[in-house]
mmCIF file of C-alpha atoms in Angstrom:
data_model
loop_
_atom_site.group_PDB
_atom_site.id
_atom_site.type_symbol
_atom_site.label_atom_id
_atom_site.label_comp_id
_atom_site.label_asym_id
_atom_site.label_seq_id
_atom_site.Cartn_x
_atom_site.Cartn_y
_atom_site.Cartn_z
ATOM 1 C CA UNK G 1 4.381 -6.590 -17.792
ATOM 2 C CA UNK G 2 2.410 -7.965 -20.607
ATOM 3 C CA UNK G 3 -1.480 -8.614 -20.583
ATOM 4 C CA UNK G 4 -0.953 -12.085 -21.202
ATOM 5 C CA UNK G 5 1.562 -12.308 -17.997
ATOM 6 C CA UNK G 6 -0.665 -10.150 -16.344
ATOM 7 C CA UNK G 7 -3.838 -12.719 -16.927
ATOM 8 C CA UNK G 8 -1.838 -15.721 -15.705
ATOM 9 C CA UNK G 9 -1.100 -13.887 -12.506
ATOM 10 C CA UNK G 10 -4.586 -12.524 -11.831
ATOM 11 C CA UNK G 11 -5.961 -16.118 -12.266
ATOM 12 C CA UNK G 12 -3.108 -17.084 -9.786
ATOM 13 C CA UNK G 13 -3.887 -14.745 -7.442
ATOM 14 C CA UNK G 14 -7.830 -16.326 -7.241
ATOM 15 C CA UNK G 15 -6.373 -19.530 -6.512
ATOM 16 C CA UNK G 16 -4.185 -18.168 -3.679
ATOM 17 C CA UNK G 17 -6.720 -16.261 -1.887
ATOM 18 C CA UNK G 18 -9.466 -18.866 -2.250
ATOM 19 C CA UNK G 19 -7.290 -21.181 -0.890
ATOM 20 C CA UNK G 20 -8.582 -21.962 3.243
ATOM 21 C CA UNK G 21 -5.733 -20.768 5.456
ATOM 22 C CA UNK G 22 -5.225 -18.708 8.560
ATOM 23 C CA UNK G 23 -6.340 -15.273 6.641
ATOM 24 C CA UNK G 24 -9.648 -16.540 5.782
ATOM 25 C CA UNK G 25 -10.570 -17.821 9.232
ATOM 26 C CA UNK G 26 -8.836 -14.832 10.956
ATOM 27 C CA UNK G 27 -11.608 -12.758 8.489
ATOM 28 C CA UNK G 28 -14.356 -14.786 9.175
ATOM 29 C CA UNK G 29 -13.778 -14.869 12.886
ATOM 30 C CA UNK G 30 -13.726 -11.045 13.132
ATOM 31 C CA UNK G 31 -17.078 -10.888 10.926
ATOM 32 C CA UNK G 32 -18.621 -13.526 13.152
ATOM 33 C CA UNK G 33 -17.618 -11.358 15.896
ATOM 34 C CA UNK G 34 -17.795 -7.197 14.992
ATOM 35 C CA UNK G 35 -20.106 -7.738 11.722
ATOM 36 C CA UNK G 36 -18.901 -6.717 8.527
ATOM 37 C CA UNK G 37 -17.831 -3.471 8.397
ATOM 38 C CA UNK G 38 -16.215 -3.517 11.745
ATOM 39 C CA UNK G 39 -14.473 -6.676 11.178
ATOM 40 C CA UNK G 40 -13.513 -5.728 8.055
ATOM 41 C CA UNK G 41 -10.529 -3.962 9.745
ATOM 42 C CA UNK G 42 -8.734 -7.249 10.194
ATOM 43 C CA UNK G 43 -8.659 -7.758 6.118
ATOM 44 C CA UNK G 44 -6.726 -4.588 5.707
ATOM 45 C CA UNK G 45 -4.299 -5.424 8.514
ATOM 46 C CA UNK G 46 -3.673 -8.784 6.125
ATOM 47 C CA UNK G 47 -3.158 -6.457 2.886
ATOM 48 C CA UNK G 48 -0.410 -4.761 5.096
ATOM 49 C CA UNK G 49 1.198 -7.748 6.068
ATOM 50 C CA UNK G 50 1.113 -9.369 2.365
ATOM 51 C CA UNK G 51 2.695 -5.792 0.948
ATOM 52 C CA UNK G 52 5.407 -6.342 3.257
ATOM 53 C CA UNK G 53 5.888 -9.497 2.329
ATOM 54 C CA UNK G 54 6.579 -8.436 -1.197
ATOM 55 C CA UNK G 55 8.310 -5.805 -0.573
ATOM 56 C CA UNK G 56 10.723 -7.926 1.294
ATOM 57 C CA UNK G 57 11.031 -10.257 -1.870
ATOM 58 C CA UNK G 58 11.672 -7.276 -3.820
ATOM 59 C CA UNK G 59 14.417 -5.988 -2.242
ATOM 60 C CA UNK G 60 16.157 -9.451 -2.087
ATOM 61 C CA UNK G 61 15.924 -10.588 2.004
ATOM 62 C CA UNK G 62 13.179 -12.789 0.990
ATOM 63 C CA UNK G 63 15.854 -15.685 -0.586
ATOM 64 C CA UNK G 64 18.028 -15.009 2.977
ATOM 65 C CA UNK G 65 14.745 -15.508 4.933
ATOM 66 C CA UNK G 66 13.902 -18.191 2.985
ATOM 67 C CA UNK G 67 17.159 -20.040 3.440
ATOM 68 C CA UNK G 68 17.575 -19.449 7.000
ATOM 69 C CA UNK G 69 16.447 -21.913 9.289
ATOM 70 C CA UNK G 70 16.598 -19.753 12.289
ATOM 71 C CA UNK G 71 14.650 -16.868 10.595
ATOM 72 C CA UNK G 72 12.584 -19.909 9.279
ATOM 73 C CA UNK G 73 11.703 -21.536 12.774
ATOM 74 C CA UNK G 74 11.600 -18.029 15.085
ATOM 75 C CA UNK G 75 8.640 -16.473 12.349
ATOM 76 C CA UNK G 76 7.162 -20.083 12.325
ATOM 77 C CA UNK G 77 7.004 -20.421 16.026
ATOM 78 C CA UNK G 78 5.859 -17.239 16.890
ATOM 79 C CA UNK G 79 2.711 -17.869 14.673
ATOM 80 C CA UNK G 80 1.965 -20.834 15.953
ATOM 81 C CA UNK G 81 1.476 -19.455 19.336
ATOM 82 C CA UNK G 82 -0.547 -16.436 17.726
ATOM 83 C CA UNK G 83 -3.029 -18.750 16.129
ATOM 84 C CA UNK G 84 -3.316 -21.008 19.354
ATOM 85 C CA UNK G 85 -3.700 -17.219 21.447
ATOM 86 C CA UNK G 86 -6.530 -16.222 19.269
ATOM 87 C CA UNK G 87 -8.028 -19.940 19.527
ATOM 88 C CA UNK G 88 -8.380 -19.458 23.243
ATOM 89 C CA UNK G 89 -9.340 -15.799 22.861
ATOM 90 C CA UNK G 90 -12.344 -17.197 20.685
ATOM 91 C CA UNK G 91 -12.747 -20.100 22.819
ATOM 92 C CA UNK G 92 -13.206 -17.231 25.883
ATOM 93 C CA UNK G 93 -15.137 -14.873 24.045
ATOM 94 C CA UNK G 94 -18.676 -14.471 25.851
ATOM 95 C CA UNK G 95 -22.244 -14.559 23.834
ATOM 96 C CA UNK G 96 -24.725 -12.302 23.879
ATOM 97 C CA UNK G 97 -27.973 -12.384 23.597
ATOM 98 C CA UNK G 98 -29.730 -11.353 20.115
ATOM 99 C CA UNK G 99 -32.737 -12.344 20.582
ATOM 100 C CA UNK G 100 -33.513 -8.772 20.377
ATOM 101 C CA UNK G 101 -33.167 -7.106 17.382
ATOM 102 C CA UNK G 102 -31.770 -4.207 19.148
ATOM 103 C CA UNK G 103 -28.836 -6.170 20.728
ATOM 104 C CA UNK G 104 -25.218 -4.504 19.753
ATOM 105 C CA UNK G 105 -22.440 -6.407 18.758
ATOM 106 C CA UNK G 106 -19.123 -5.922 20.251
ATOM 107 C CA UNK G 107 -16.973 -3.113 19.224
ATOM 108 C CA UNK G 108 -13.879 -4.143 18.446
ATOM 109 C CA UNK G 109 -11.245 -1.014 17.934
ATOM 110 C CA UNK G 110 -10.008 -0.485 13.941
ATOM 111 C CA UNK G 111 -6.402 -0.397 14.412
ATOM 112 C CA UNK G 112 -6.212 -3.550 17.046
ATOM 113 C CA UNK G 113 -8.348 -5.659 14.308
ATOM 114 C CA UNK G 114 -5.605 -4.362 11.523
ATOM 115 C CA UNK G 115 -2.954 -5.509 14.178
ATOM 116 C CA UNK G 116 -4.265 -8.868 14.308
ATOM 117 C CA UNK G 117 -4.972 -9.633 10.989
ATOM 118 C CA UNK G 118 -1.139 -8.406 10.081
ATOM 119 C CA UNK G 119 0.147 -10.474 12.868
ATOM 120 C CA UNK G 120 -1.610 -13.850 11.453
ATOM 121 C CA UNK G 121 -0.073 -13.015 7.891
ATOM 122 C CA UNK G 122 3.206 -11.818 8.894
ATOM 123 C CA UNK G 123 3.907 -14.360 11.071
ATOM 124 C CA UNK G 124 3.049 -17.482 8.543
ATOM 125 C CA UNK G 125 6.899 -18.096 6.747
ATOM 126 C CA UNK G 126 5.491 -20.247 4.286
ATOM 127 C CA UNK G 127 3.790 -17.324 2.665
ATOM 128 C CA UNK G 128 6.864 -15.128 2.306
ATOM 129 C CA UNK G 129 8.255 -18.849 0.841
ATOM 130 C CA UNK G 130 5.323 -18.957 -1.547
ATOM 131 C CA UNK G 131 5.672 -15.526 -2.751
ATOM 132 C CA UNK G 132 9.314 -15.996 -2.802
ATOM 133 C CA UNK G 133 8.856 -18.958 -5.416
ATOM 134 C CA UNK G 134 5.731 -17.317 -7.629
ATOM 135 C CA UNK G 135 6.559 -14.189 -8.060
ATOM 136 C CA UNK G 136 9.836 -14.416 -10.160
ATOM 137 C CA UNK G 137 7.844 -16.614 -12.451
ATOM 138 C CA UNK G 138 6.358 -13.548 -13.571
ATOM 139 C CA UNK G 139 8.294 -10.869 -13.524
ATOM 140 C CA UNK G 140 10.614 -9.489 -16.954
ATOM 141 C CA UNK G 141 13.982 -8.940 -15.729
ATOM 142 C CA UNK G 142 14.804 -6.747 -18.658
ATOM 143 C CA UNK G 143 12.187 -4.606 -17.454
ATOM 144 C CA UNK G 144 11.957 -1.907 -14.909
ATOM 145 C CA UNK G 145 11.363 -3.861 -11.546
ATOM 146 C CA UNK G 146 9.823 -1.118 -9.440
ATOM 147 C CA UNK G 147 6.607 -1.133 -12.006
ATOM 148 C CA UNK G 148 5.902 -4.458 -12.383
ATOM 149 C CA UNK G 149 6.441 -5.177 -8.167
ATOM 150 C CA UNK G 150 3.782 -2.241 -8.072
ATOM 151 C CA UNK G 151 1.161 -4.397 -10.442
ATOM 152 C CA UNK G 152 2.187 -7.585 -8.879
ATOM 153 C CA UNK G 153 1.361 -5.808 -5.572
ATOM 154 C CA UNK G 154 -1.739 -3.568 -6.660
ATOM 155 C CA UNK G 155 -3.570 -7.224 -7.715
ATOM 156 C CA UNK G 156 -2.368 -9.286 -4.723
ATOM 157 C CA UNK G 157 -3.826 -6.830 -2.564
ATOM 158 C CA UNK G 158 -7.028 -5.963 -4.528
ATOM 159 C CA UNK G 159 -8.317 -9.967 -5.273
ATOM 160 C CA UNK G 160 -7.493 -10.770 -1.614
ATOM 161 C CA UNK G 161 -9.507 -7.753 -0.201
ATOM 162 C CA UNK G 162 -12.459 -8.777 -2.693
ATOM 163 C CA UNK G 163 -11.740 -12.683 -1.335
ATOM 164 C CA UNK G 164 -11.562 -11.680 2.112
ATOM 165 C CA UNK G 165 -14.861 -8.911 1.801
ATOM 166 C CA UNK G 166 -16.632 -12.695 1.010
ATOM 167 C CA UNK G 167 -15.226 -14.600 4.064
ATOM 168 C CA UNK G 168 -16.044 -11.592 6.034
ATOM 169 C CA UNK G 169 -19.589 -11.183 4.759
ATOM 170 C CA UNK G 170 -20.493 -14.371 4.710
ATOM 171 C CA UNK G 171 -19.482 -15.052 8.940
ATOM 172 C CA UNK G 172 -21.526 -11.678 9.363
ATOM 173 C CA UNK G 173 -24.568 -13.063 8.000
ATOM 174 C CA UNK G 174 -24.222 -16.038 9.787
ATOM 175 C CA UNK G 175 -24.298 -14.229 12.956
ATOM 176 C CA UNK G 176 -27.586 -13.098 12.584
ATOM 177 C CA UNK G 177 -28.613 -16.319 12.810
ATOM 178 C CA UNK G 178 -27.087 -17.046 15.899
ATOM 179 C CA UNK G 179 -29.924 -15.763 18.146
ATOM 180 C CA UNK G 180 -29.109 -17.877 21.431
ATOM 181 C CA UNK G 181 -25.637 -17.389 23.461
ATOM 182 C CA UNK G 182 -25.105 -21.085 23.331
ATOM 183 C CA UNK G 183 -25.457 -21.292 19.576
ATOM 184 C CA UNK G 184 -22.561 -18.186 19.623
ATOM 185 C CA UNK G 185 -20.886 -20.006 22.168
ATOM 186 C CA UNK G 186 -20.646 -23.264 19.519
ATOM 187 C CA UNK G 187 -19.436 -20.862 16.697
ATOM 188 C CA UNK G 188 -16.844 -19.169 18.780
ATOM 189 C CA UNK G 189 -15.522 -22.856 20.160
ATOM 190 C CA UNK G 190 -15.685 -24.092 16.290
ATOM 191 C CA UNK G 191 -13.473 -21.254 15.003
ATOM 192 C CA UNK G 192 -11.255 -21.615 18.738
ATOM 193 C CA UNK G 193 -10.681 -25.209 16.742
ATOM 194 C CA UNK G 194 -9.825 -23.864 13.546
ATOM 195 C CA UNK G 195 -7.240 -21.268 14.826
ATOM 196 C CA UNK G 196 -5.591 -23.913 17.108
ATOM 197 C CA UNK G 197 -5.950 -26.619 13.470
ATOM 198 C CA UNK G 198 -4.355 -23.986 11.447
ATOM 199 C CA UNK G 199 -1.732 -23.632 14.538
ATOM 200 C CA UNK G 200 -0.977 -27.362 14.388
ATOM 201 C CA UNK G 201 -0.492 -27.233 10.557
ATOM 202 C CA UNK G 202 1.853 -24.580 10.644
ATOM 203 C CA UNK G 203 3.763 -26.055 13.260
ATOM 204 C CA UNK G 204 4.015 -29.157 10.688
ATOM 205 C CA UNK G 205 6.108 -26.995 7.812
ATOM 206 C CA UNK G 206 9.378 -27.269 7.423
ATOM 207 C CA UNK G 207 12.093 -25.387 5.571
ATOM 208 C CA UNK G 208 12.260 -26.422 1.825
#
């Protein structure tokens, strides 16, 4: 892969991650929840999911997938109801109070946060669609594949994690402003709407 090629897909890459979708709420939920480091779990679990996806583009199921409406509509489904679970998980999720400084926040457990942030990328079709239709753009078939899927992968992975550190971050900082359990309980019922908004839009995509 040239530098130039190389460029083109590192600036795409910003514009992919930046872009709102489940991911970024998913990370900003868990770093309203478990603080930064803690919820920071959930943005490797999304890394995992996103490798997979290219790895399934790589090998070549990514065209079947993307070509098979039942494939299409059992992935879709499932994340719809994923999203709309973790909307009423958030909408459940009880305050506490941190009015004192001392107060702990949750602990939520590493791997189940990594679960959870795979499951909201994994189960989003349109992604393995999107990578499906970007990456070939910039990839040299007279070139060994295995390298350049490695790069392609190695930059995905590393802007995301920086884009997702921010979404993270930024929800953890809010939280410390949240010193009442009904101002947590309006948070946790705003992002409840967002998971169960990015539910309904996924449950709008069709097939291409």
């Amino acid at each position: 892969m040239s530098l130039e090629t190389w460029l083109g897909f590192f600036a795409a890459c910003w514009v992919i991650s930046l872009s709102p979708g489940a991911g970024a709420i998913a990370s900003m939920s868990s770093g309203l929840q478990y603080g930064f480091w803690r919820g920071y779990w959930n943005a490797l679990g999304l890394q995992v999911a996103l490798v997979v996806q290219i790895a399934v583009v790589a090998v070549g199921l990514g065209a079947v997938l993307a070509t098979s409406a039942l494939a299409f509509t059992l992935i879709k489904w499932f994340g719809v109801a994923y999203l709309v679970y973790l909307g009423i998980k958030q909408w459940r999720a009880l305050p506490s109070d941190l009015a004192d400084d001392s107060a702990v926040r949750p602990v939520g457990k590493p791997l189940v946060l990594m679960a959870r942030g795979f499951l909201v990328n994994i189960s989003n079709p349109k992604a393995l669609v999107f990578i499906l239709a970007i990456l070939p753009q910039f990839i040299d078939t007279h070139l060994p594949l295995l390298p350049q899927y490695l790069i392609i992968a190695s930059t995905m992975v590393c802007v995301d994690l920086i884009v997702m550190a921010g979404y993270t971050g930024l929800a953890s900082k809010v939280l410390r402003a949240l010193k009442t359990p009904k101002q947590q309980r309006r948070m946790n019922r705003t992002f409840a709407g967002l998971f169960v908004s990015a539910a309904a839009f996924l449950a709008t995509l069709h097939r291409a």
